[in-house]
Short mmCIF file of C-alpha atoms in Angstrom, two decimals:
data_model
loop_
_atom_site.label_atom_id
_atom_site.label_comp_id
_atom_site.label_asym_id
_atom_site.label_seq_id
_atom_site.Cartn_x
_atom_site.Cartn_y
_atom_site.Cartn_z
CA UNK A 1 119.41 85.10 105.54
CA UNK A 2 119.31 87.33 102.47
CA UNK A 3 116.60 89.97 102.54
CA UNK A 4 117.01 91.04 98.93
CA UNK A 5 116.78 89.04 95.72
CA UNK A 6 120.07 87.67 94.43
CA UNK A 7 122.10 90.00 92.24
CA UNK A 8 122.24 88.57 88.69
CA UNK A 9 125.46 86.60 88.16
CA UNK A 10 125.93 85.74 91.84
CA UNK A 11 123.99 82.47 91.82
CA UNK A 12 124.71 79.16 90.15
CA UNK A 13 121.89 79.58 87.65
CA UNK A 14 123.31 78.51 84.28
CA UNK A 15 124.87 81.61 82.68
CA UNK A 16 123.24 80.92 79.30
CA UNK A 17 119.84 81.11 81.00
CA UNK A 18 120.71 84.08 83.20
CA UNK A 19 121.86 86.03 80.14
CA UNK A 20 118.38 85.79 78.59
CA UNK A 21 116.41 87.04 81.62
CA UNK A 22 114.92 90.51 81.64
CA UNK A 23 114.27 91.32 85.27
CA UNK A 24 112.29 94.03 87.04
CA UNK A 25 114.26 96.71 88.85
CA UNK A 26 113.99 94.44 91.90
CA UNK A 27 115.72 91.61 89.99
CA UNK A 28 112.58 89.50 89.67
CA UNK A 29 110.46 87.80 87.02
CA UNK A 30 106.76 86.97 87.37
CA UNK A 31 106.23 83.20 87.34
CA UNK A 32 102.84 81.78 86.37
CA UNK A 33 102.09 78.41 87.98
CA UNK A 34 99.76 76.22 85.91
CA UNK A 35 98.45 72.75 86.70
CA UNK A 36 100.12 70.65 84.02
CA UNK A 37 97.21 68.36 83.16
CA UNK A 38 94.05 70.41 83.68
CA UNK A 39 95.51 73.74 82.51
CA UNK A 40 94.22 75.62 85.57
CA UNK A 41 96.18 78.81 86.26
CA UNK A 42 96.93 78.38 89.94
CA UNK A 43 98.80 81.51 91.04
CA UNK A 44 101.47 84.02 90.12
CA UNK A 45 104.67 84.25 92.15
CA UNK A 46 108.04 85.95 91.67
CA UNK A 47 111.46 84.44 91.08
CA UNK A 48 114.95 85.85 91.14
CA UNK A 49 117.87 83.96 89.57
CA UNK A 50 118.37 81.82 92.66
CA UNK A 51 114.68 80.90 93.00
CA UNK A 52 114.66 79.92 89.31
CA UNK A 53 117.81 77.85 89.81
CA UNK A 54 116.22 76.02 92.76
CA UNK A 55 112.98 75.49 90.80
CA UNK A 56 114.93 73.97 87.89
CA UNK A 57 117.10 71.73 90.05
CA UNK A 58 115.07 70.62 93.07
CA UNK A 59 111.79 69.59 91.46
CA UNK A 60 109.90 71.92 93.82
CA UNK A 61 108.64 75.39 92.97
CA UNK A 62 110.58 78.05 94.86
CA UNK A 63 109.58 81.71 94.82
CA UNK A 64 110.92 84.96 96.20
CA UNK A 65 108.41 86.41 98.66
CA UNK A 66 108.26 90.16 98.12
CA UNK A 67 106.39 90.70 101.39
CA UNK A 68 108.53 88.46 103.60
CA UNK A 69 111.78 89.18 101.71
CA UNK A 70 112.83 85.54 101.65
CA UNK A 71 112.81 82.40 99.54
CA UNK A 72 109.67 80.40 99.80
CA UNK A 73 109.38 76.75 98.84
CA UNK A 74 105.71 76.37 98.02
CA UNK A 75 104.16 73.86 100.40
CA UNK A 76 106.86 73.87 103.06
CA UNK A 77 104.46 75.24 105.64
CA UNK A 78 101.09 74.36 104.10
CA UNK A 79 101.94 70.97 102.63
CA UNK A 80 100.49 72.23 99.36
CA UNK A 81 103.62 71.65 97.30
CA UNK A 82 104.12 72.16 93.59
CA UNK A 83 106.08 69.44 91.79
CA UNK A 84 107.75 70.97 88.75
CA UNK A 85 106.88 69.43 85.38
CA UNK A 86 108.36 72.06 83.04
CA UNK A 87 109.59 75.65 83.02
CA UNK A 88 109.41 77.95 79.98
CA UNK A 89 110.71 81.47 79.41
CA UNK A 90 108.59 83.74 77.24
CA UNK A 91 109.60 85.41 73.98
CA UNK A 92 110.67 88.60 75.76
CA UNK A 93 112.63 86.81 78.49
CA UNK A 94 110.63 88.56 81.19
CA UNK A 95 108.04 85.99 82.30
CA UNK A 96 108.18 82.34 83.37
CA UNK A 97 105.50 79.68 82.92
CA UNK A 98 105.92 76.79 85.35
CA UNK A 99 103.79 73.72 84.80
CA UNK A 100 103.35 71.90 88.08
CA UNK A 101 101.47 69.14 89.81
CA UNK A 102 99.77 70.98 92.68
CA UNK A 103 99.06 69.12 95.91
CA UNK A 104 95.75 70.35 97.35
CA UNK A 105 94.89 74.02 97.28
CA UNK A 106 97.24 76.49 95.61
CA UNK A 107 95.68 79.47 97.40
CA UNK A 108 96.30 80.31 101.05
CA UNK A 109 92.54 80.81 101.41
CA UNK A 110 91.98 77.11 100.71
CA UNK A 111 90.69 77.70 97.19
CA UNK A 112 92.14 75.51 94.46
CA UNK A 113 93.50 78.58 92.63
CA UNK A 114 94.14 82.19 93.63
CA UNK A 115 91.69 83.33 90.93
CA UNK A 116 88.57 81.47 92.09
CA UNK A 117 87.00 84.04 94.40
CA UNK A 118 86.89 87.41 92.67
CA UNK A 119 85.54 87.42 89.13
CA UNK A 120 85.05 91.02 87.99
CA UNK A 121 81.86 92.14 86.21
CA UNK A 122 82.02 92.73 82.47
CA UNK A 123 80.08 95.72 81.21
CA UNK B 1 98.77 110.83 74.42
CA UNK B 2 99.62 109.78 77.94
CA UNK B 3 103.09 108.34 78.36
CA UNK B 4 102.58 107.11 81.89
CA UNK B 5 100.01 104.72 83.35
CA UNK B 6 96.89 106.36 84.75
CA UNK B 7 97.10 107.51 88.34
CA UNK B 8 94.70 105.42 90.46
CA UNK B 9 91.38 107.20 90.94
CA UNK B 10 91.64 109.25 87.74
CA UNK B 11 89.93 106.75 85.43
CA UNK B 12 86.33 105.58 85.30
CA UNK B 13 87.24 102.12 86.56
CA UNK B 14 84.58 101.24 89.14
CA UNK B 15 85.81 102.56 92.53
CA UNK B 16 84.93 99.32 94.32
CA UNK B 17 87.27 97.47 91.95
CA UNK B 18 90.00 100.12 92.01
CA UNK B 19 90.03 100.02 95.81
CA UNK B 20 91.00 96.34 95.77
CA UNK B 21 93.95 96.64 93.37
CA UNK B 22 97.50 96.38 94.66
CA UNK B 23 99.66 97.94 91.97
CA UNK B 24 103.40 97.97 91.32
CA UNK B 25 105.22 101.25 91.91
CA UNK B 26 104.49 101.96 88.23
CA UNK B 27 100.75 101.62 88.84
CA UNK B 28 100.44 98.31 87.00
CA UNK B 29 99.21 94.77 87.54
CA UNK B 30 100.42 91.72 85.62
CA UNK B 31 97.59 90.24 83.54
CA UNK B 32 97.76 86.60 82.46
CA UNK B 33 95.91 85.88 79.21
CA UNK B 34 94.58 82.34 78.96
CA UNK B 35 92.65 80.72 76.11
CA UNK B 36 89.25 80.12 77.72
CA UNK B 37 88.51 76.69 76.27
CA UNK B 38 91.86 74.95 75.87
CA UNK B 39 93.48 76.44 78.98
CA UNK B 40 96.63 77.50 77.10
CA UNK B 41 98.51 80.31 78.83
CA UNK B 42 99.02 82.70 75.93
CA UNK B 43 101.03 85.64 77.29
CA UNK B 44 101.47 88.01 80.18
CA UNK B 45 100.79 91.71 79.77
CA UNK B 46 100.40 94.67 82.12
CA UNK B 47 97.31 96.74 82.92
CA UNK B 48 96.80 100.01 84.74
CA UNK B 49 93.36 101.05 85.97
CA UNK B 50 92.38 102.46 82.59
CA UNK B 51 93.51 99.38 80.65
CA UNK B 52 91.53 97.20 83.05
CA UNK B 53 88.49 99.45 82.62
CA UNK B 54 88.73 99.17 78.84
CA UNK B 55 89.22 95.40 79.05
CA UNK B 56 86.10 95.05 81.21
CA UNK B 57 83.93 97.33 79.06
CA UNK B 58 85.00 96.92 75.42
CA UNK B 59 85.20 93.15 75.10
CA UNK B 60 88.78 93.46 73.81
CA UNK B 61 91.94 92.93 75.84
CA UNK B 62 93.79 96.22 76.35
CA UNK B 63 97.23 96.39 77.94
CA UNK B 64 99.69 99.08 78.96
CA UNK B 65 102.87 98.70 76.93
CA UNK B 66 105.82 99.33 79.24
CA UNK B 67 108.23 99.63 76.31
CA UNK B 68 106.10 101.90 74.08
CA UNK B 69 104.50 103.78 77.03
CA UNK B 70 101.02 103.59 75.56
CA UNK B 71 97.79 101.63 75.61
CA UNK B 72 97.76 98.65 73.35
CA UNK B 73 94.60 96.93 72.14
CA UNK B 74 95.78 93.42 71.39
CA UNK B 75 95.28 92.70 67.70
CA UNK B 76 94.86 96.29 66.50
CA UNK B 77 97.98 96.04 64.36
CA UNK B 78 98.36 92.26 64.02
CA UNK B 79 94.71 91.27 63.73
CA UNK B 80 95.38 88.74 66.48
CA UNK B 81 92.74 90.07 68.84
CA UNK B 82 91.68 88.71 72.21
CA UNK B 83 87.95 88.62 72.89
CA UNK B 84 87.39 88.85 76.63
CA UNK B 85 85.45 85.98 78.22
CA UNK B 86 86.12 86.70 81.92
CA UNK B 87 88.44 88.68 84.18
CA UNK B 88 89.39 87.60 87.71
CA UNK B 89 91.43 89.32 90.40
CA UNK B 90 93.59 87.11 92.59
CA UNK B 91 93.39 86.72 96.37
CA UNK B 92 96.05 89.38 96.95
CA UNK B 93 94.55 91.88 94.50
CA UNK B 94 97.82 92.12 92.62
CA UNK B 95 97.35 89.88 89.56
CA UNK B 96 94.66 89.53 86.88
CA UNK B 97 93.64 86.41 84.99
CA UNK B 98 91.89 87.22 81.72
CA UNK B 99 90.23 84.35 79.88
CA UNK B 100 90.04 85.17 76.19
CA UNK B 101 89.28 83.78 72.79
CA UNK B 102 92.51 84.38 70.90
CA UNK B 103 92.41 84.94 67.14
CA UNK B 104 95.47 83.35 65.56
CA UNK B 105 98.84 83.61 67.22
CA UNK B 106 99.17 85.34 70.59
CA UNK B 107 102.94 85.80 70.18
CA UNK B 108 104.52 88.43 67.92
CA UNK B 109 106.86 85.68 66.66
CA UNK B 110 103.89 83.86 65.13
CA UNK B 111 103.84 81.15 67.80
CA UNK B 112 100.49 80.34 69.31
CA UNK B 113 101.72 81.34 72.78
CA UNK B 114 104.66 83.36 74.07
CA UNK B 115 105.88 80.30 75.99
CA UNK B 116 106.25 77.85 73.10
CA UNK B 117 109.85 78.47 72.06
CA UNK B 118 112.08 78.41 75.13
CA UNK B 119 111.58 75.49 77.50
CA UNK B 120 114.37 75.51 80.09
CA UNK B 121 116.23 72.31 81.04
CA UNK B 122 115.40 70.67 84.37
CA UNK B 123 118.36 69.25 86.26
#
């Protein structure tokens, strides 16, 4: 099992897409998951080329877990899967927006989104 | 003018907030800007402690520009400002969701959002 993100050019991600990606030093892009119909921002995960390839081709959101150092198909352990509706690359090529249909809670805490619990005070 | 993000603990960001942040090695957190009423995901920027402090206290979204190595008040040059409605920290403390009221286009290309132009093909 790989413990590092895929080196660019070593996966079967379409070369014309791979050529447009601007990755962090770790070879990753932040991926924003948004509920496609309500617009809720659910979570932010990270994808390398291979995770993006799997997300585009399997219909299920796949991330690279920076803490566990492995691919992570959202919902495989929790059942809280994300069915992929669309994937867009931003104008700089360094961020992904994935519109999904989220089953149940997106957050491991049981909250619908990872942003529900900690609203910061405005001055 | 500083050319590096603020070192944690050296800004006036409230200590109880600063203590919960999990930053990249560069001292930054990704910040998702979302239009507060329509739910559109507008862009993703980066904030250090000082940019977050300014965002929470000035009513205007302030980012750290990784390319220009400086603080960047969204709209100061373009007029396309972001009025801050709310700021939330995610469950891991490593991502911010900023709900804003965006004036005009969020994207430097003139598109409403940075994700409008490049939808990737699903297999």
